[in-house]
mmCIF file of C-alpha atoms in Angstrom:
data_model
loop_
_atom_site.group_PDB
_atom_site.id
_atom_site.type_symbol
_atom_site.label_atom_id
_atom_site.label_comp_id
_atom_site.label_asym_id
_atom_site.label_seq_id
_atom_site.Cartn_x
_atom_site.Cartn_y
_atom_site.Cartn_z
ATOM 1 C CA MET A 135 100.571 97.787 124.910
ATOM 2 C CA LEU A 136 103.291 99.521 122.914
ATOM 3 C CA THR A 137 103.058 103.292 122.662
ATOM 4 C CA GLY A 138 103.948 105.446 119.697
ATOM 5 C CA THR A 139 102.695 107.871 117.100
ATOM 6 C CA LEU A 140 99.726 105.653 116.193
ATOM 7 C CA THR A 141 98.522 104.811 119.696
ATOM 8 C CA GLY A 142 94.738 104.511 119.730
ATOM 9 C CA LYS A 143 94.517 103.925 115.971
ATOM 10 C CA VAL A 144 93.226 100.791 114.247
ATOM 11 C CA ALA A 145 94.874 99.599 111.040
ATOM 12 C CA PHE A 146 93.554 97.097 108.505
ATOM 13 C CA VAL A 147 96.469 95.623 106.532
ATOM 14 C CA ALA A 148 95.405 93.630 103.479
ATOM 15 C CA GLY A 149 98.040 91.149 102.317
ATOM 16 C CA ALA A 150 99.720 90.942 105.710
ATOM 17 C CA SER A 151 100.660 87.281 106.060
ATOM 18 C CA ARG A 152 104.208 87.683 104.750
ATOM 19 C CA GLY A 153 106.676 89.942 102.974
ATOM 20 C CA VAL A 154 105.985 93.679 102.805
ATOM 21 C CA GLY A 155 102.504 93.377 104.300
ATOM 22 C CA ALA A 156 103.767 91.511 107.352
ATOM 23 C CA ALA A 157 106.576 94.033 107.843
ATOM 24 C CA VAL A 158 104.095 96.919 107.615
ATOM 25 C CA ALA A 159 101.743 95.256 110.105
ATOM 26 C CA MET A 160 104.627 94.814 112.545
ATOM 27 C CA ALA A 161 105.784 98.420 112.089
ATOM 28 C CA LEU A 162 102.286 99.812 112.654
ATOM 29 C CA ALA A 163 101.908 97.754 115.823
ATOM 30 C CA GLN A 164 105.289 98.973 117.069
ATOM 31 C CA GLN A 165 103.915 102.508 116.781
ATOM 32 C CA GLY A 166 100.919 101.607 118.928
ATOM 33 C CA ALA A 167 98.222 100.768 116.374
ATOM 34 C CA ALA A 168 95.904 97.816 116.825
ATOM 35 C CA VAL A 169 96.322 95.815 113.625
ATOM 36 C CA ALA A 170 94.001 93.564 111.659
ATOM 37 C CA VAL A 171 96.326 91.113 109.891
ATOM 38 C CA ALA A 172 94.226 90.283 106.836
ATOM 39 C CA ASP A 173 94.983 87.722 104.131
ATOM 40 C CA ARG A 174 93.974 84.286 102.827
ATOM 41 C CA SER A 175 96.913 82.442 104.404
ATOM 42 C CA GLU A 176 95.496 80.719 107.477
ATOM 43 C CA CYS A 177 97.437 77.439 107.298
ATOM 44 C CA HIS A 178 101.083 76.612 106.716
ATOM 45 C CA GLY A 179 101.734 75.561 103.138
ATOM 46 C CA ARG A 180 104.598 76.182 100.741
ATOM 47 C CA MET A 181 105.514 79.294 102.766
ATOM 48 C CA PRO A 182 105.764 79.195 106.562
ATOM 49 C CA ASP A 183 104.012 82.433 107.581
ATOM 50 C CA THR A 184 100.280 82.870 108.074
ATOM 51 C CA ILE A 185 98.023 85.627 109.370
ATOM 52 C CA HIS A 186 98.128 83.835 112.730
ATOM 53 C CA SER A 187 101.924 83.719 112.952
ATOM 54 C CA VAL A 188 102.181 87.437 112.134
ATOM 55 C CA ALA A 189 99.494 88.293 114.698
ATOM 56 C CA ASP A 190 101.302 86.132 117.255
ATOM 57 C CA ARG A 191 104.591 87.960 116.633
ATOM 58 C CA ILE A 192 102.858 91.288 117.196
ATOM 59 C CA ALA A 193 101.331 90.006 120.430
ATOM 60 C CA ASP A 194 104.710 88.656 121.569
ATOM 61 C CA GLU A 195 106.104 92.178 121.215
ATOM 62 C CA GLY A 196 103.296 93.581 123.346
ATOM 63 C CA GLY A 197 101.087 94.854 120.538
ATOM 64 C CA GLN A 198 97.448 94.270 119.624
ATOM 65 C CA ALA A 199 96.617 92.187 116.570
ATOM 66 C CA LEU A 200 93.729 90.238 115.116
ATOM 67 C CA ALA A 201 94.199 87.585 112.435
ATOM 68 C CA VAL A 202 91.404 88.059 109.883
ATOM 69 C CA SER A 203 90.741 85.734 106.968
ATOM 70 C CA CYS A 204 90.252 87.822 103.832
ATOM 71 C CA ASP A 205 90.203 87.071 100.116
ATOM 72 C CA ILE A 206 90.642 90.543 98.671
ATOM 73 C CA THR A 207 89.104 89.492 95.342
ATOM 74 C CA ASP A 208 85.834 88.417 96.988
ATOM 75 C CA GLU A 209 83.463 91.204 98.055
ATOM 76 C CA THR A 210 81.706 89.155 100.728
ATOM 77 C CA SER A 211 85.011 88.028 102.236
ATOM 78 C CA VAL A 212 86.280 91.623 102.330
ATOM 79 C CA GLU A 213 83.104 92.954 103.933
ATOM 80 C CA THR A 214 83.150 90.196 106.550
ATOM 81 C CA ALA A 215 86.819 90.840 107.387
ATOM 82 C CA VAL A 216 86.200 94.575 107.787
ATOM 83 C CA ALA A 217 83.116 93.973 109.936
ATOM 84 C CA THR A 218 85.070 91.538 112.133
ATOM 85 C CA THR A 219 87.788 94.144 112.634
ATOM 86 C CA VAL A 220 85.294 96.846 113.585
ATOM 87 C CA ALA A 221 83.548 94.497 116.015
ATOM 88 C CA GLN A 222 86.876 93.674 117.680
ATOM 89 C CA PHE A 223 88.542 97.088 117.769
ATOM 90 C CA GLY A 224 85.628 99.537 117.490
ATOM 91 C CA GLY A 225 86.508 101.071 114.129
ATOM 92 C CA ILE A 226 89.206 101.532 111.492
ATOM 93 C CA ASP A 227 91.499 104.548 111.033
ATOM 94 C CA ILE A 228 94.078 103.203 108.576
ATOM 95 C CA LEU A 229 94.046 100.992 105.500
ATOM 96 C CA ILE A 230 97.192 99.551 103.973
ATOM 97 C CA ALA A 231 96.322 97.767 100.718
ATOM 98 C CA ASP A 232 99.319 95.587 99.889
ATOM 99 C CA THR A 233 98.352 93.420 96.926
ATOM 100 C CA GLY A 234 100.992 91.639 94.902
ATOM 101 C CA ALA A 235 99.906 89.259 92.156
ATOM 102 C CA LEU A 236 102.880 89.207 89.784
ATOM 103 C CA TRP A 237 103.371 87.648 86.374
ATOM 104 C CA LEU A 238 106.541 88.041 84.308
ATOM 105 C CA GLY A 239 106.103 87.100 80.684
ATOM 106 C CA SER A 240 105.648 88.568 77.237
ATOM 107 C CA ILE A 241 102.178 89.511 76.061
ATOM 108 C CA GLU A 242 102.227 86.530 73.693
ATOM 109 C CA SER A 243 102.980 84.118 76.530
ATOM 110 C CA THR A 244 100.525 85.618 79.034
ATOM 111 C CA PRO A 245 97.464 83.410 79.624
ATOM 112 C CA LEU A 246 94.206 85.301 80.077
ATOM 113 C CA TRP A 247 93.849 83.931 83.604
ATOM 114 C CA ARG A 248 97.222 85.387 84.595
ATOM 115 C CA TRP A 249 96.290 88.793 83.177
ATOM 116 C CA GLN A 250 92.944 88.655 84.983
ATOM 117 C CA GLN A 251 94.596 87.501 88.218
ATOM 118 C CA CYS A 252 96.772 90.626 88.292
ATOM 119 C CA LEU A 253 93.804 92.901 87.602
ATOM 120 C CA ASP A 254 91.547 91.128 90.099
ATOM 121 C CA THR A 255 94.112 91.190 92.899
ATOM 122 C CA ASN A 256 96.043 94.399 92.339
ATOM 123 C CA LEU A 257 93.213 96.644 91.150
ATOM 124 C CA THR A 258 89.759 95.246 91.886
ATOM 125 C CA GLY A 259 90.912 93.925 95.259
ATOM 126 C CA VAL A 260 92.142 97.382 96.255
ATOM 127 C CA PHE A 261 88.834 98.853 95.094
ATOM 128 C CA LEU A 262 86.835 96.359 97.175
ATOM 129 C CA VAL A 263 88.782 96.763 100.419
ATOM 130 C CA THR A 264 88.938 100.549 100.056
ATOM 131 C CA LYS A 265 85.207 100.762 99.415
ATOM 132 C CA ALA A 266 84.494 98.647 102.497
ATOM 133 C CA VAL A 267 86.822 100.608 104.795
ATOM 134 C CA ILE A 268 85.960 104.203 103.846
ATOM 135 C CA PRO A 269 82.716 104.514 105.878
ATOM 136 C CA HIS A 270 84.518 103.364 109.030
ATOM 137 C CA VAL A 271 87.443 105.751 108.553
ATOM 138 C CA ARG A 272 84.995 108.589 107.913
ATOM 139 C CA ALA A 273 83.113 107.685 111.089
ATOM 140 C CA ARG A 274 86.344 108.105 113.081
ATOM 141 C CA GLY A 275 86.714 111.679 111.828
ATOM 142 C CA GLY A 276 89.478 110.947 109.332
ATOM 143 C CA GLY A 277 92.475 108.747 108.762
ATOM 144 C CA ALA A 278 94.690 107.341 106.029
ATOM 145 C CA LEU A 279 94.415 105.037 103.023
ATOM 146 C CA VAL A 280 97.661 103.751 101.510
ATOM 147 C CA ALA A 281 97.954 101.534 98.432
ATOM 148 C CA MET A 282 101.209 99.776 97.599
ATOM 149 C CA THR A 283 102.005 100.321 93.910
ATOM 150 C CA THR A 284 105.278 100.399 91.981
ATOM 151 C CA SER A 285 107.494 102.231 89.568
ATOM 152 C CA GLY A 286 109.765 99.212 89.322
ATOM 153 C CA GLY A 287 107.448 97.234 87.063
ATOM 154 C CA SER A 288 108.319 99.519 84.165
ATOM 155 C CA THR A 289 111.951 98.417 84.281
ATOM 156 C CA VAL A 290 111.310 94.688 84.289
ATOM 157 C CA ARG A 291 110.749 92.985 80.961
ATOM 158 C CA GLY A 292 107.437 91.196 80.731
ATOM 159 C CA ALA A 293 105.723 92.706 83.792
ATOM 160 C CA ASN A 294 102.890 94.041 81.644
ATOM 161 C CA ALA A 295 99.889 92.820 83.632
ATOM 162 C CA PHE A 296 101.480 93.833 86.930
ATOM 163 C CA ARG A 297 102.419 97.285 85.635
ATOM 164 C CA VAL A 298 98.965 97.985 84.176
ATOM 165 C CA SER A 299 97.151 96.920 87.347
ATOM 166 C CA LYS A 300 99.378 99.036 89.586
ATOM 167 C CA ALA A 301 99.136 102.098 87.327
ATOM 168 C CA ALA A 302 95.351 101.826 87.371
ATOM 169 C CA THR A 303 95.407 101.632 91.172
ATOM 170 C CA GLU A 304 97.405 104.847 91.287
ATOM 171 C CA HIS A 305 94.782 106.604 89.178
ATOM 172 C CA LEU A 306 92.044 105.213 91.417
ATOM 173 C CA TYR A 307 93.730 106.579 94.541
ATOM 174 C CA LEU A 308 94.655 109.965 93.076
ATOM 175 C CA GLY A 309 90.999 110.517 92.167
ATOM 176 C CA LEU A 310 89.842 109.258 95.545
ATOM 177 C CA ALA A 311 92.128 111.705 97.369
ATOM 178 C CA ALA A 312 90.147 114.637 95.977
ATOM 179 C CA GLU A 313 86.843 112.991 96.890
ATOM 180 C CA LEU A 314 87.816 112.281 100.501
ATOM 181 C CA LYS A 315 89.802 115.382 101.461
ATOM 182 C CA ALA A 316 86.684 116.976 102.918
ATOM 183 C CA ASP A 317 86.290 113.898 105.127
ATOM 184 C CA ASN A 318 89.801 114.459 106.516
ATOM 185 C CA ILE A 319 91.074 111.249 104.899
ATOM 186 C CA ALA A 320 94.546 111.125 103.366
ATOM 187 C CA VAL A 321 94.863 108.936 100.288
ATOM 188 C CA ASN A 322 98.334 108.073 99.005
ATOM 189 C CA CYS A 323 100.238 105.481 97.015
ATOM 190 C CA LEU A 324 103.613 104.082 97.950
ATOM 191 C CA GLY A 325 105.671 102.621 95.122
ATOM 192 C CA PRO A 326 109.240 101.304 95.376
ATOM 193 C CA SER A 327 111.655 102.006 92.554
ATOM 194 C CA ARG A 328 112.395 98.272 92.229
ATOM 195 C CA LEU A 329 110.209 95.196 92.399
ATOM 196 C CA VAL A 330 110.163 93.645 95.864
ATOM 197 C CA LEU A 331 109.769 89.917 95.391
ATOM 198 C CA THR A 332 107.433 87.996 97.640
ATOM 199 C CA GLU A 333 108.096 84.636 99.223
ATOM 200 C CA SER A 334 105.520 83.046 96.921
ATOM 201 C CA TRP A 335 107.358 84.259 93.818
ATOM 202 C CA LEU A 336 110.688 82.984 95.079
ATOM 203 C CA THR A 337 109.135 79.652 96.024
ATOM 204 C CA ASP A 338 107.762 79.214 92.508
ATOM 205 C CA ASN A 339 110.674 80.660 90.546
ATOM 206 C CA GLY A 340 113.833 80.509 92.650
ATOM 207 C CA GLU A 341 116.225 83.300 93.591
ATOM 208 C CA SER A 342 116.499 86.344 91.371
ATOM 209 C CA ASP A 343 118.537 89.509 91.093
ATOM 210 C CA LEU A 344 115.362 91.565 91.525
ATOM 211 C CA SER A 345 115.415 93.527 94.762
ATOM 212 C CA ARG A 346 114.151 92.204 98.095
ATOM 213 C CA SER A 347 116.112 94.785 100.062
ATOM 214 C CA MET A 348 113.489 97.505 100.366
ATOM 215 C CA ILE A 349 111.048 95.877 102.763
ATOM 216 C CA GLY A 350 112.234 97.775 105.847
ATOM 217 C CA THR A 351 112.228 101.092 103.988
ATOM 218 C CA LEU A 352 108.736 100.395 102.670
ATOM 219 C CA ALA A 353 107.426 99.528 106.141
ATOM 220 C CA ALA A 354 108.807 102.754 107.609
ATOM 221 C CA ALA A 355 107.375 104.829 104.767
ATOM 222 C CA ALA A 356 103.963 103.147 105.032
ATOM 223 C CA THR A 357 103.886 103.814 108.778
ATOM 224 C CA PHE A 358 104.626 107.496 108.163
ATOM 225 C CA LEU A 359 101.822 107.781 105.578
ATOM 226 C CA ALA A 360 99.487 105.921 107.950
ATOM 227 C CA GLY A 361 99.851 108.828 110.362
ATOM 228 C CA GLN A 362 98.524 111.378 107.849
ATOM 229 C CA ASP A 363 95.004 112.726 107.455
ATOM 230 C CA GLY A 364 93.317 115.140 105.065
ATOM 231 C CA THR A 365 95.256 118.079 106.479
ATOM 232 C CA GLY A 366 98.614 116.457 105.726
ATOM 233 C CA ILE A 367 100.144 114.594 102.798
ATOM 234 C CA THR A 368 97.433 113.377 100.435
ATOM 235 C CA GLY A 369 96.902 112.744 96.743
ATOM 236 C CA THR A 370 100.511 111.690 96.122
ATOM 237 C CA ILE A 371 102.544 108.798 94.779
ATOM 238 C CA GLN A 372 105.477 108.490 97.153
ATOM 239 C CA ARG A 373 108.770 106.697 96.551
ATOM 240 C CA PRO A 374 109.942 105.160 99.838
ATOM 241 C CA GLU A 375 113.592 106.094 99.365
ATOM 242 C CA ALA A 376 112.727 109.755 98.745
ATOM 243 C CA LEU A 377 110.310 109.797 101.660
ATOM 244 C CA ALA A 378 112.945 108.299 103.961
ATOM 245 C CA ALA A 379 115.477 110.923 102.863
ATOM 246 C CA ARG A 380 112.939 113.697 103.389
ATOM 247 C CA ARG A 381 112.172 112.519 106.899
ATOM 248 C CA ALA A 382 115.880 112.159 107.731
ATOM 249 C CA GLY A 383 116.529 115.686 106.497
#
């Protein structure tokens, strides 16, 4: 097993089958955490990666990983995935909620189902997985909750549903930080300054000039926040570039 700053910790990474979530899962495992790789992607489809391929890569590097099927918008699916993780690893210390339903279009061109998809995935999904994980983190004596948000949505024309859902998630987590400080649980948001496009977006829409270059920086920043508890950094919205510079300094 790999050793590092998170040795002995268990991390539940929602949205971990590809992109930022997969990179975060790998980074956490490299620091010694046992990782639940949670997402809906169990079979190869338009995109090659699945929860199983990410878990296999972690195992190939000597880490511990469990592929867990999880639809973050479905309460029963979330509760089952969390229970499976606890049964396998004995508890949960860290949650990384990486949800990324994205729609780019004017308000007039936005179908209701697209608007609802962003809210269901990026906001309600974070609520559901956070609610399910909190009792297990509390039982371990503390830990860290990290939600991936954004500041980049405000600079991209037509990202209204995405921006609203991510802003609401930030408010959810800032309020939760105050509630859980006494339980020694750090609660933070991590938002890149530019949109980080997922493989699914690129598959549907082709290449774009929007940034995909921040994934490594995001993974490193998420791993740092995963090591916090209620006595450390909590109740913040961190920008990964600033956090990286702070750590380097």
